[in-house]
Amino acid sequence: MTKENKGASVDRRKFLAGVAVAGAAATAAPLKNTARAAAPAPNADRPVASVQTAENGLVQPGPYSYAAGKPGSDFMVDVIKSLDIDYVVTNPASSCRGLHESLINYGNNTKPQMLTCMHEESGAAMAHGYYKASGKPMMCLFHGTVGLQHATMALYNAWCDRVPIVVVVGNHGDAASRRPGVPTAHSAIDPIGLIRDFTKWDDQPWSLQHYAESMIRAYKIAMTPPMEPVALSLDGHIQEAPIPEGSELFIPKYTPTAPPQGDTNAVREAARLLANAENPVIVADRMARTPEGMPLLIELAELLNATVVNQYNRMNFPNTHYLSGGGGAIARADVVLGLELTDFFGAVNRFVDSEHFQLSSRVRPGTKLISIGVGDLYTRANYQDFQRLQPVDVSIGADAQATLPALIEAVRQEIPEARRATIATRGDNARRAFAQARENALQEAMWGWNSTGKVSLGRLASEIWDKVKGENWAFCGDSLNGNVTRLWTFDKAYQHNGGSGGAGVGYNLPAAVGAALGHREHGRLVINVQNDGDSMYAPGAYWTSAYHNIPMLTIMNNNRAYHREVMHVQSVGNWRNRGVENFMIGNEITKPNIDYATLAQSLGVNGIGPITDPSELGAAITRGIAMVKAGEPALIDVVTQPS
Amino acid sequence: MQRILKTAAAVTGFVVLVSSSALAQDAENGNQLFQAKGCWTCHGTMGQGGRGPKIAPGPLAFEAFAAYVRQPALEMPPFREPILSDAELQDIHAYLLSIPQPPDPADTIVGQ
C-alpha cells in the first residue's frame, strides 16, 4: 500500500468513527446526520435539489467510503491477468464500474483489453466466435439483470456449441449499501439464476479471496471438456470498496485439467468393431477441440479407409481428403463411430417434416453404433439441446480427441491380416466416389448461373472462392446451402468457424467479428457470409468491428426475407389446402429493402452494393478484399436466391 | 385450346409452328405462377435448387412431375387441386422446360 493510501485509510477509519457517532445519534433523531452538525448555512441562491437535501441535513450516513485504499477491483484485475485473458467484452454498466475503472487505469487496458459492444447478446456471441478462432476464452463483463437478460440467447448458443466463456455480471447484493433507484431495480438475489440452465458453474463471491478462488475455479471448469460458459456475480460494493486492511489475499494457481480419456476396455471393443467392419463410417461433430484433432482423425480414417462425415461444428476433417463424404454414407454403414455428436439420434434417423409424422432409420438393421463424447458426462434438464436418446452399442463417456490416440493404436492392433485387402479396396472406391462428387459439385454450381435480380448461391460461392483461393483466408457464416463447403477447399483447422450451436438467430454477425479478431494477429483474410435477417438483430456489431479495427469482409446473403420461415408457412398453408399466396406476410424484409451498404457505412464499415447482377460480383469482391487488406472492415450487399 | 395444340404438335409438323409460340406463352405464364405459387422459395427462381432439389433445366416428364407436386413423398408440401389447377401445373412445367442449360463449368471461373 502506498503512503497516500495509508493516510487515506486512516481518514477512512476516522470517517467510520463519525458514522458510529451518527448511528448513535440517529436513534434520537432519525435521518439527521449529527456528524454534519457544522454544515454551512443555506446559501442565498436557490440550490438544486441534491444540494438542498444536503443543506437540509437529510443525508443518511453511509456504511462505507470508496475514497481510500487500494480498490478491491484492482485485485480482481490481478486475478484476471493471472489467467492470461486477452479480451474483456463489455457493454458498459454501473454495476461493473469499479472493475471497469480498474481494468483501464490499473490494468492499463492491456491483457485484457476491453472491447465495446452495443448489445450484450453481441458481446457473448463475439466471445463465442473468438474462442473458436483463437482457442482462448474471453471474459464478458455485463450488467446484472437487464444486461444479462440481453445476453441470454447468445449464451445458450455457446452452451449448445460447447464453448467456454467467463461471464462476469455486476450486482449489488446489500440493500443497505447499494444505490437506490435504478441500481436497486437492477439488483437481484440470484442474478445468475437466469442462465443457470445453460452454464456449467456459477458463484456469487462474498469476499475478494472468495472471488479469486471462484474466478480460477470458473475458468478451470469452463476449460474442462465439456467446455461451457460459466458465470460469476460480482458484488458492486466488493469491487468498489478498498481491500480490507490486514487482508492477505492470494491468487490460486491455475492448472488446466487434462480431458478425460476413454476406458481402455471400451476403446478396445470399439476398435474391434471398426477393424472388422465391412463399411465403417465416422461422423464427427465437435471433435477437433484444437488443431491437433484433424490429423488424428485423418490417421484413424486412413487406417480403416472409413468415410468421414464432417458436421462442421468444428473443423474435424479436410474436405479435400478422398475419405470426406456426405451424410448418405451413413445408410451404407455397418459400423458408425460418432465423435462428439450432440445429436447422434439425428445422425442415424431421418425425420421428414411433412403433413404426416415420418421418422425412419437411416441405418440398416444391425448396424453397430459407437459413441465417444463428453455429452454423457454433463447434462442439464430444462433445455432440450441433448436431443433424443439414441441407444448405441458402445458408449464411451470421454473426450473424443483425447481418446483418438488410444483408439488409433487399438485399431492398428485389431485389424486382421485378412482384412487389409478389403480396406485397400474401400480406399480405391472412396477415391472414385470423391472425384465424382467433386465433379458433380462443379456442375451443380452452374445451375442458375446467370440468374439476375437474385444471384444464385452457387454463383456467389464460386465468385468469392475465385478471389480468395490464393489468399490466407478463414471462413465464417452461412455456407450458402452447402455450396461453400462443396466448392472451397477446407484443409486447415482454422478455416471454418462452425455454426451457432443453438440455432439462435443473431449469432453470426457478432460471432464473425469475434472470429475475425482471433484471426487478426495471423493476418488471415476473414470472409463472413452473413444472412440478412441475422445481421439485423444487433447491427451495432459492425460498429464494434470498425471501432476496434477488426478487418473482415462481410458478404451479405440478402434474400430479403426470413426464408426458412417462409417455407414453414407455405408448408402449413398447403397441408391445409389454403395455398401459399400470403406466405410473405410476417416473413419478408422488404418495402423498404434494407440498404446494407449504407447501413454499414453509417457504422464505420465500407459498404458496396446492392448487387443484383452476378457479372458485377467479381469486381466488387476484389474491391472489398483490397479494403480489408488495408485493415478495414467492408461489406458487399448481394441480393440472393433463397436457400 | 393450347393443350389440344400441344398434343397435336406431337404428331404433325404443321402445328408445331403454331404451338411453339403458344408454348412460349405458357412458359411465361408458368414463370409467373412459379413465382406466385412460391415454388421459387424452395427451388430457386430458375428451378436451380435451394432447400428443395434442382428441378430445371431438364425437368421430370410431365406425368411424373405432376404426380410429385400433387402428392410429394417427403418434405415438399403438396400442391393439390384446390390451390393449383392442372392447367397451372402444365404452364409451370412449360416454364421449367424453357429454362436453358447453364454454361459449362470449363467456360467459367468454376472450371479454372
mmCIF file of N, CA, C and O in Angstrom, chain B residues 11-96:
data_model
loop_
_atom_site.group_PDB
_atom_site.id
_atom_site.type_symbol
_atom_site.label_atom_id
_atom_site.label_comp_id
_atom_site.label_asym_id
_atom_site.label_seq_id
_atom_site.Cartn_x
_atom_site.Cartn_y
_atom_site.Cartn_z
ATOM 1 N N VAL B 11 -47.776 -34.855 -83.169
ATOM 2 C CA VAL B 11 -47.952 -35.728 -84.338
ATOM 3 C C VAL B 11 -47.823 -35.022 -85.669
ATOM 4 O O VAL B 11 -47.556 -35.649 -86.680
ATOM 5 N N THR B 12 -48.037 -33.733 -85.734
ATOM 6 C CA THR B 12 -47.925 -33.079 -87.042
ATOM 7 C C THR B 12 -46.931 -31.933 -87.017
ATOM 8 O O THR B 12 -46.961 -31.089 -86.130
ATOM 9 N N GLY B 13 -46.097 -31.954 -88.016
ATOM 10 C CA GLY B 13 -45.102 -30.886 -88.138
ATOM 11 C C GLY B 13 -45.758 -29.536 -88.333
ATOM 12 O O GLY B 13 -45.280 -28.530 -87.840
ATOM 13 N N PHE B 14 -46.900 -29.510 -88.988
ATOM 14 C CA PHE B 14 -47.562 -28.258 -89.320
ATOM 15 C C PHE B 14 -47.916 -27.455 -88.071
ATOM 16 O O PHE B 14 -47.686 -26.262 -87.979
ATOM 17 N N VAL B 15 -48.474 -28.160 -87.079
ATOM 18 C CA VAL B 15 -48.959 -27.438 -85.903
ATOM 19 C C VAL B 15 -47.810 -26.963 -85.004
ATOM 20 O O VAL B 15 -47.971 -26.057 -84.214
ATOM 21 N N VAL B 16 -46.649 -27.585 -85.171
ATOM 22 C CA VAL B 16 -45.518 -27.228 -84.311
ATOM 23 C C VAL B 16 -45.240 -25.733 -84.346
ATOM 24 O O VAL B 16 -45.022 -25.106 -83.324
ATOM 25 N N LEU B 17 -45.328 -25.164 -85.527
ATOM 26 C CA LEU B 17 -45.069 -23.729 -85.660
ATOM 27 C C LEU B 17 -46.017 -22.911 -84.790
ATOM 28 O O LEU B 17 -45.619 -21.998 -84.078
ATOM 29 N N VAL B 18 -47.279 -23.310 -84.858
ATOM 30 C CA VAL B 18 -48.308 -22.602 -84.087
ATOM 31 C C VAL B 18 -48.030 -22.778 -82.593
ATOM 32 O O VAL B 18 -48.034 -21.840 -81.835
ATOM 33 N N SER B 19 -47.745 -24.046 -82.227
ATOM 34 C CA SER B 19 -47.669 -24.350 -80.799
ATOM 35 C C SER B 19 -46.426 -23.772 -80.157
ATOM 36 O O SER B 19 -46.394 -23.526 -78.976
ATOM 37 N N SER B 20 -45.339 -23.527 -80.913
ATOM 38 C CA SER B 20 -44.137 -23.042 -80.246
ATOM 39 C C SER B 20 -44.375 -21.655 -79.645
ATOM 40 O O SER B 20 -43.887 -21.362 -78.567
ATOM 41 N N SER B 21 -45.191 -20.839 -80.340
ATOM 42 C CA SER B 21 -45.480 -19.540 -79.723
ATOM 43 C C SER B 21 -46.456 -19.714 -78.565
ATOM 44 O O SER B 21 -46.363 -19.025 -77.546
ATOM 45 N N ALA B 22 -47.369 -20.691 -78.727
ATOM 46 C CA ALA B 22 -48.286 -20.962 -77.621
ATOM 47 C C ALA B 22 -47.506 -21.450 -76.406
ATOM 48 O O ALA B 22 -47.756 -21.043 -75.280
ATOM 49 N N LEU B 23 -46.511 -22.292 -76.689
ATOM 50 C CA LEU B 23 -45.674 -22.812 -75.603
ATOM 51 C C LEU B 23 -44.946 -21.680 -74.893
ATOM 52 O O LEU B 23 -44.839 -21.655 -73.669
ATOM 53 N N ALA B 24 -44.444 -20.743 -75.674
ATOM 54 C CA ALA B 24 -43.727 -19.614 -75.083
ATOM 55 C C ALA B 24 -44.656 -18.846 -74.158
ATOM 56 O O ALA B 24 -44.261 -18.401 -73.072
ATOM 57 N N GLN B 25 -45.892 -18.723 -74.601
ATOM 58 C CA GLN B 25 -46.886 -18.022 -73.773
ATOM 59 C C GLN B 25 -47.136 -18.781 -72.477
ATOM 60 O O GLN B 25 -47.163 -18.214 -71.400
ATOM 61 N N ASP B 26 -47.294 -20.098 -72.647
ATOM 62 C CA ASP B 26 -47.499 -20.940 -71.463
ATOM 63 C C ASP B 26 -46.326 -20.801 -70.512
ATOM 64 O O ASP B 26 -46.490 -20.708 -69.299
ATOM 65 N N ALA B 27 -45.120 -20.807 -71.099
ATOM 66 C CA ALA B 27 -43.925 -20.739 -70.261
ATOM 67 C C ALA B 27 -43.888 -19.429 -69.494
ATOM 68 O O ALA B 27 -43.532 -19.397 -68.313
ATOM 69 N N GLU B 28 -44.293 -18.365 -70.165
ATOM 70 C CA GLU B 28 -44.279 -17.065 -69.486
ATOM 71 C C GLU B 28 -45.287 -17.070 -68.333
ATOM 72 O O GLU B 28 -44.997 -16.638 -67.207
ATOM 73 N N ASN B 29 -46.469 -17.599 -68.645
ATOM 74 C CA ASN B 29 -47.479 -17.717 -67.584
ATOM 75 C C ASN B 29 -46.972 -18.638 -66.462
ATOM 76 O O ASN B 29 -47.144 -18.362 -65.270
ATOM 77 N N GLY B 30 -46.291 -19.697 -66.901
ATOM 78 C CA GLY B 30 -45.735 -20.652 -65.932
ATOM 79 C C GLY B 30 -44.701 -19.994 -65.028
ATOM 80 O O GLY B 30 -44.644 -20.268 -63.820
ATOM 81 N N ASN B 31 -43.902 -19.129 -65.616
ATOM 82 C CA ASN B 31 -42.898 -18.401 -64.830
ATOM 83 C C ASN B 31 -43.597 -17.580 -63.729
ATOM 84 O O ASN B 31 -43.201 -17.612 -62.562
ATOM 85 N N GLN B 32 -44.660 -16.868 -64.164
ATOM 86 C CA GLN B 32 -45.417 -16.045 -63.181
ATOM 87 C C GLN B 32 -45.953 -16.929 -62.057
ATOM 88 O O GLN B 32 -45.864 -16.575 -60.883
ATOM 89 N N LEU B 33 -46.497 -18.083 -62.464
ATOM 90 C CA LEU B 33 -47.084 -18.984 -61.455
ATOM 91 C C LEU B 33 -46.007 -19.572 -60.543
ATOM 92 O O LEU B 33 -46.211 -19.745 -59.345
ATOM 93 N N PHE B 34 -44.866 -19.891 -61.144
ATOM 94 C CA PHE B 34 -43.759 -20.480 -60.384
ATOM 95 C C PHE B 34 -43.351 -19.532 -59.252
ATOM 96 O O PHE B 34 -43.037 -19.965 -58.138
ATOM 97 N N GLN B 35 -43.405 -18.231 -59.572
ATOM 98 C CA GLN B 35 -43.049 -17.248 -58.542
ATOM 99 C C GLN B 35 -44.244 -17.049 -57.588
ATOM 100 O O GLN B 35 -44.080 -17.094 -56.369
ATOM 101 N N ALA B 36 -45.448 -16.869 -58.153
ATOM 102 C CA ALA B 36 -46.609 -16.544 -57.307
ATOM 103 C C ALA B 36 -46.981 -17.688 -56.367
ATOM 104 O O ALA B 36 -47.378 -17.468 -55.226
ATOM 105 N N LYS B 37 -46.824 -18.913 -56.857
ATOM 106 C CA LYS B 37 -47.197 -20.072 -56.029
ATOM 107 C C LYS B 37 -46.059 -20.475 -55.095
ATOM 108 O O LYS B 37 -46.176 -21.437 -54.337
ATOM 109 N N GLY B 38 -44.967 -19.764 -55.201
ATOM 110 C CA GLY B 38 -43.898 -19.965 -54.218
ATOM 111 C C GLY B 38 -42.992 -21.143 -54.464
ATOM 112 O O GLY B 38 -42.204 -21.507 -53.591
ATOM 113 N N CYS B 39 -43.045 -21.741 -55.688
ATOM 114 C CA CYS B 39 -42.105 -22.833 -55.970
ATOM 115 C C CYS B 39 -40.670 -22.309 -55.812
ATOM 116 O O CYS B 39 -39.778 -23.029 -55.359
ATOM 117 N N TRP B 40 -40.462 -21.052 -56.200
ATOM 118 C CA TRP B 40 -39.119 -20.475 -56.210
ATOM 119 C C TRP B 40 -38.488 -20.420 -54.820
ATOM 120 O O TRP B 40 -37.270 -20.467 -54.703
ATOM 121 N N THR B 41 -39.311 -20.363 -53.777
ATOM 122 C CA THR B 41 -38.700 -20.203 -52.454
ATOM 123 C C THR B 41 -37.899 -21.438 -52.060
ATOM 124 O O THR B 41 -36.942 -21.335 -51.304
ATOM 125 N N CYS B 42 -38.289 -22.596 -52.563
ATOM 126 C CA CYS B 42 -37.540 -23.826 -52.237
ATOM 127 C C CYS B 42 -36.688 -24.307 -53.402
ATOM 128 O O CYS B 42 -35.718 -25.030 -53.193
ATOM 129 N N HIS B 43 -37.062 -23.932 -54.621
ATOM 130 C CA HIS B 43 -36.333 -24.467 -55.786
ATOM 131 C C HIS B 43 -35.538 -23.401 -56.523
ATOM 132 O O HIS B 43 -34.862 -23.714 -57.497
ATOM 133 N N GLY B 44 -35.617 -22.129 -56.071
ATOM 134 C CA GLY B 44 -34.921 -21.055 -56.771
ATOM 135 C C GLY B 44 -35.727 -20.575 -57.955
ATOM 136 O O GLY B 44 -36.500 -21.341 -58.538
ATOM 137 N N THR B 45 -35.552 -19.317 -58.339
ATOM 138 C CA THR B 45 -36.405 -18.742 -59.396
ATOM 139 C C THR B 45 -36.206 -19.430 -60.738
ATOM 140 O O THR B 45 -37.061 -19.374 -61.608
ATOM 141 N N MET B 46 -35.056 -20.069 -60.945
ATOM 142 C CA MET B 46 -34.818 -20.769 -62.215
ATOM 143 C C MET B 46 -34.879 -22.280 -62.024
ATOM 144 O O MET B 46 -34.380 -23.038 -62.868
ATOM 145 N N GLY B 47 -35.427 -22.704 -60.895
ATOM 146 C CA GLY B 47 -35.531 -24.139 -60.615
ATOM 147 C C GLY B 47 -34.182 -24.782 -60.313
ATOM 148 O O GLY B 47 -34.027 -26.007 -60.341
ATOM 149 N N GLN B 48 -33.197 -23.945 -59.979
ATOM 150 C CA GLN B 48 -31.818 -24.456 -59.809
ATOM 151 C C GLN B 48 -31.609 -25.189 -58.494
ATOM 152 O O GLN B 48 -30.566 -25.835 -58.298
ATOM 153 N N GLY B 49 -32.579 -25.102 -57.613
ATOM 154 C CA GLY B 49 -32.454 -25.795 -56.328
ATOM 155 C C GLY B 49 -32.121 -24.824 -55.212
ATOM 156 O O GLY B 49 -31.597 -23.732 -55.438
ATOM 157 N N GLY B 50 -32.455 -25.250 -54.027
ATOM 158 C CA GLY B 50 -32.222 -24.458 -52.818
ATOM 159 C C GLY B 50 -32.449 -25.418 -51.686
ATOM 160 O O GLY B 50 -31.756 -26.426 -51.572
ATOM 161 N N ARG B 51 -33.491 -25.169 -50.912
ATOM 162 C CA ARG B 51 -33.835 -26.174 -49.904
ATOM 163 C C ARG B 51 -34.349 -27.450 -50.589
ATOM 164 O O ARG B 51 -34.077 -28.556 -50.171
ATOM 165 N N GLY B 52 -35.098 -27.252 -51.647
ATOM 166 C CA GLY B 52 -35.522 -28.388 -52.475
ATOM 167 C C GLY B 52 -34.489 -28.619 -53.571
ATOM 168 O O GLY B 52 -33.614 -27.785 -53.799
ATOM 169 N N PRO B 53 -34.597 -29.733 -54.275
ATOM 170 C CA PRO B 53 -33.581 -30.045 -55.293
ATOM 171 C C PRO B 53 -33.748 -29.220 -56.565
ATOM 172 O O PRO B 53 -34.751 -28.543 -56.749
ATOM 173 N N LYS B 54 -32.769 -29.324 -57.435
ATOM 174 C CA LYS B 54 -32.850 -28.724 -58.767
ATOM 175 C C LYS B 54 -33.994 -29.414 -59.525
ATOM 176 O O LYS B 54 -34.092 -30.650 -59.504
ATOM 177 N N ILE B 55 -34.859 -28.614 -60.158
ATOM 178 C CA ILE B 55 -35.917 -29.229 -60.966
ATOM 179 C C ILE B 55 -35.872 -28.736 -62.417
ATOM 180 O O ILE B 55 -36.702 -29.119 -63.223
ATOM 181 N N ALA B 56 -34.883 -27.856 -62.710
ATOM 182 C CA ALA B 56 -34.678 -27.400 -64.093
ATOM 183 C C ALA B 56 -33.234 -26.910 -64.210
ATOM 184 O O ALA B 56 -32.669 -26.477 -63.215
ATOM 185 N N PRO B 57 -32.629 -26.947 -65.407
ATOM 186 C CA PRO B 57 -33.204 -27.439 -66.658
ATOM 187 C C PRO B 57 -33.371 -28.964 -66.635
ATOM 188 O O PRO B 57 -32.821 -29.643 -65.765
ATOM 189 N N GLY B 58 -34.135 -29.403 -67.636
ATOM 190 C CA GLY B 58 -34.381 -30.844 -67.750
ATOM 191 C C GLY B 58 -35.302 -31.366 -66.674
ATOM 192 O O GLY B 58 -34.931 -32.257 -65.914
ATOM 193 N N PRO B 59 -36.512 -30.791 -66.569
ATOM 194 C CA PRO B 59 -37.429 -31.279 -65.526
ATOM 195 C C PRO B 59 -37.888 -32.706 -65.809
ATOM 196 O O PRO B 59 -37.724 -33.209 -66.922
ATOM 197 N N LEU B 60 -38.497 -33.312 -64.817
ATOM 198 C CA LEU B 60 -39.114 -34.633 -64.989
ATOM 199 C C LEU B 60 -40.165 -34.542 -66.090
ATOM 200 O O LEU B 60 -40.707 -33.457 -66.354
ATOM 201 N N ALA B 61 -40.467 -35.666 -66.707
ATOM 202 C CA ALA B 61 -41.558 -35.701 -67.683
ATOM 203 C C ALA B 61 -42.853 -35.300 -66.973
ATOM 204 O O ALA B 61 -42.975 -35.495 -65.746
ATOM 205 N N PHE B 62 -43.811 -34.740 -67.755
ATOM 206 C CA PHE B 62 -44.963 -34.116 -67.106
ATOM 207 C C PHE B 62 -45.690 -35.032 -66.117
ATOM 208 O O PHE B 62 -46.028 -34.594 -65.011
ATOM 209 N N GLU B 63 -45.921 -36.284 -66.495
ATOM 210 C CA GLU B 63 -46.709 -37.168 -65.600
ATOM 211 C C GLU B 63 -46.032 -37.317 -64.246
ATOM 212 O O GLU B 63 -46.649 -37.170 -63.198
ATOM 213 N N ALA B 64 -44.744 -37.601 -64.300
ATOM 214 C CA ALA B 64 -44.004 -37.806 -63.042
ATOM 215 C C ALA B 64 -43.944 -36.499 -62.256
ATOM 216 O O ALA B 64 -44.093 -36.476 -61.015
ATOM 217 N N PHE B 65 -43.748 -35.409 -62.981
ATOM 218 C CA PHE B 65 -43.675 -34.082 -62.373
ATOM 219 C C PHE B 65 -44.984 -33.769 -61.639
ATOM 220 O O PHE B 65 -44.998 -33.426 -60.447
ATOM 221 N N ALA B 66 -46.093 -33.944 -62.372
ATOM 222 C CA ALA B 66 -47.405 -33.631 -61.792
ATOM 223 C C ALA B 66 -47.695 -34.537 -60.598
ATOM 224 O O ALA B 66 -48.193 -34.077 -59.552
ATOM 225 N N ALA B 67 -47.344 -35.805 -60.753
ATOM 226 C CA ALA B 67 -47.625 -36.747 -59.670
ATOM 227 C C ALA B 67 -46.885 -36.312 -58.402
ATOM 228 O O ALA B 67 -47.430 -36.360 -57.295
ATOM 229 N N TYR B 68 -45.640 -35.850 -58.585
ATOM 230 C CA TYR B 68 -44.871 -35.469 -57.395
ATOM 231 C C TYR B 68 -45.439 -34.209 -56.733
ATOM 232 O O TYR B 68 -45.604 -34.144 -55.512
ATOM 233 N N VAL B 69 -45.782 -33.247 -57.565
ATOM 234 C CA VAL B 69 -46.276 -31.976 -56.997
ATOM 235 C C VAL B 69 -47.600 -32.196 -56.262
ATOM 236 O O VAL B 69 -47.855 -31.615 -55.213
ATOM 237 N N ARG B 70 -48.433 -33.065 -56.816
ATOM 238 C CA ARG B 70 -49.734 -33.344 -56.193
ATOM 239 C C ARG B 70 -49.581 -34.136 -54.895
ATOM 240 O O ARG B 70 -50.272 -33.907 -53.919
ATOM 241 N N GLN B 71 -48.643 -35.056 -54.908
ATOM 242 C CA GLN B 71 -48.504 -35.921 -53.735
ATOM 243 C C GLN B 71 -47.025 -36.238 -53.460
ATOM 244 O O GLN B 71 -46.541 -37.324 -53.760
ATOM 245 N N PRO B 72 -46.342 -35.258 -52.872
ATOM 246 C CA PRO B 72 -44.908 -35.484 -52.623
ATOM 247 C C PRO B 72 -44.698 -36.552 -51.553
ATOM 248 O O PRO B 72 -45.545 -36.731 -50.665
ATOM 249 N N ALA B 73 -43.571 -37.232 -51.668
ATOM 250 C CA ALA B 73 -43.315 -38.319 -50.726
ATOM 251 C C ALA B 73 -42.669 -37.823 -49.441
ATOM 252 O O ALA B 73 -42.829 -38.431 -48.386
ATOM 253 N N LEU B 74 -41.952 -36.709 -49.544
ATOM 254 C CA LEU B 74 -41.143 -36.323 -48.376
ATOM 255 C C LEU B 74 -41.544 -34.944 -47.856
ATOM 256 O O LEU B 74 -42.681 -34.746 -47.460
ATOM 257 N N GLU B 75 -40.575 -33.994 -47.892
ATOM 258 C CA GLU B 75 -40.822 -32.715 -47.212
ATOM 259 C C GLU B 75 -41.591 -31.694 -48.029
ATOM 260 O O GLU B 75 -42.123 -30.739 -47.481
ATOM 261 N N MET B 76 -41.605 -31.849 -49.307
ATOM 262 C CA MET B 76 -42.284 -30.829 -50.112
ATOM 263 C C MET B 76 -43.772 -30.794 -49.766
ATOM 264 O O MET B 76 -44.417 -31.839 -49.695
ATOM 265 N N PRO B 77 -44.319 -29.595 -49.552
ATOM 266 C CA PRO B 77 -45.748 -29.532 -49.249
ATOM 267 C C PRO B 77 -46.569 -29.841 -50.492
ATOM 268 O O PRO B 77 -46.214 -29.419 -51.590
ATOM 269 N N PRO B 78 -47.661 -30.570 -50.359
ATOM 270 C CA PRO B 78 -48.451 -30.946 -51.540
ATOM 271 C C PRO B 78 -49.206 -29.740 -52.119
ATOM 272 O O PRO B 78 -49.764 -28.938 -51.372
ATOM 273 N N PHE B 79 -49.164 -29.620 -53.437
ATOM 274 C CA PHE B 79 -49.988 -28.596 -54.101
ATOM 275 C C PHE B 79 -51.158 -29.346 -54.722
ATOM 276 O O PHE B 79 -51.050 -29.887 -55.818
ATOM 277 N N ARG B 80 -52.294 -29.394 -54.037
ATOM 278 C CA ARG B 80 -53.433 -30.164 -54.530
ATOM 279 C C ARG B 80 -54.333 -29.279 -55.392
ATOM 280 O O ARG B 80 -54.155 -28.062 -55.447
ATOM 281 N N GLU B 81 -55.284 -29.915 -56.018
ATOM 282 C CA GLU B 81 -56.170 -29.243 -56.993
ATOM 283 C C GLU B 81 -56.731 -27.900 -56.497
ATOM 284 O O GLU B 81 -56.703 -26.921 -57.233
ATOM 285 N N PRO B 82 -57.217 -27.818 -55.258
ATOM 286 C CA PRO B 82 -57.820 -26.534 -54.850
ATOM 287 C C PRO B 82 -56.846 -25.356 -54.879
ATOM 288 O O PRO B 82 -57.278 -24.209 -54.982
ATOM 289 N N ILE B 83 -55.547 -25.631 -54.784
ATOM 290 C CA ILE B 83 -54.626 -24.488 -54.755
ATOM 291 C C ILE B 83 -53.748 -24.386 -55.997
ATOM 292 O O ILE B 83 -53.034 -23.408 -56.161
ATOM 293 N N LEU B 84 -53.814 -25.369 -56.859
ATOM 294 C CA LEU B 84 -53.033 -25.318 -58.105
ATOM 295 C C LEU B 84 -53.757 -26.195 -59.129
ATOM 296 O O LEU B 84 -53.833 -27.415 -58.962
ATOM 297 N N SER B 85 -54.276 -25.539 -60.187
ATOM 298 C CA SER B 85 -55.073 -26.313 -61.142
ATOM 299 C C SER B 85 -54.158 -27.094 -62.090
ATOM 300 O O SER B 85 -52.954 -26.814 -62.179
ATOM 301 N N ASP B 86 -54.746 -28.044 -62.824
ATOM 302 C CA ASP B 86 -53.967 -28.823 -63.790
ATOM 303 C C ASP B 86 -53.362 -27.911 -64.852
ATOM 304 O O ASP B 86 -52.210 -28.084 -65.255
ATOM 305 N N ALA B 87 -54.161 -26.920 -65.289
ATOM 306 C CA ALA B 87 -53.678 -26.010 -66.331
ATOM 307 C C ALA B 87 -52.470 -25.224 -65.816
ATOM 308 O O ALA B 87 -51.467 -25.034 -66.528
ATOM 309 N N GLU B 88 -52.551 -24.799 -64.570
ATOM 310 C CA GLU B 88 -51.428 -24.042 -63.990
ATOM 311 C C GLU B 88 -50.173 -24.920 -63.898
ATOM 312 O O GLU B 88 -49.057 -24.476 -64.165
ATOM 313 N N LEU B 89 -50.409 -26.153 -63.539
ATOM 314 C CA LEU B 89 -49.292 -27.093 -63.414
ATOM 315 C C LEU B 89 -48.617 -27.312 -64.776
ATOM 316 O O LEU B 89 -47.386 -27.364 -64.877
ATOM 317 N N GLN B 90 -49.458 -27.385 -65.809
ATOM 318 C CA GLN B 90 -48.922 -27.539 -67.176
ATOM 319 C C GLN B 90 -48.039 -26.344 -67.523
ATOM 320 O O GLN B 90 -46.967 -26.501 -68.092
ATOM 321 N N ASP B 91 -48.512 -25.170 -67.205
ATOM 322 C CA ASP B 91 -47.747 -23.962 -67.548
ATOM 323 C C ASP B 91 -46.440 -23.894 -66.766
ATOM 324 O O ASP B 91 -45.404 -23.488 -67.292
ATOM 325 N N ILE B 92 -46.502 -24.303 -65.510
ATOM 326 C CA ILE B 92 -45.259 -24.317 -64.712
ATOM 327 C C ILE B 92 -44.257 -25.276 -65.350
ATOM 328 O O ILE B 92 -43.072 -24.971 -65.482
ATOM 329 N N HIS B 93 -44.778 -26.410 -65.804
ATOM 330 C CA HIS B 93 -43.895 -27.382 -66.451
ATOM 331 C C HIS B 93 -43.300 -26.786 -67.735
ATOM 332 O O HIS B 93 -42.101 -26.959 -68.019
ATOM 333 N N ALA B 94 -44.137 -26.052 -68.468
ATOM 334 C CA ALA B 94 -43.639 -25.404 -69.699
ATOM 335 C C ALA B 94 -42.526 -24.417 -69.347
ATOM 336 O O ALA B 94 -41.519 -24.304 -70.067
ATOM 337 N N TYR B 95 -42.685 -23.708 -68.248
ATOM 338 C CA TYR B 95 -41.637 -22.758 -67.833
ATOM 339 C C TYR B 95 -40.327 -23.512 -67.538
ATOM 340 O O TYR B 95 -39.252 -23.120 -68.002
ATOM 341 N N LEU B 96 -40.447 -24.611 -66.817
ATOM 342 C CA LEU B 96 -39.233 -25.357 -66.458
ATOM 343 C C LEU B 96 -38.552 -25.923 -67.703
ATOM 344 O O LEU B 96 -37.322 -25.943 -67.801
#
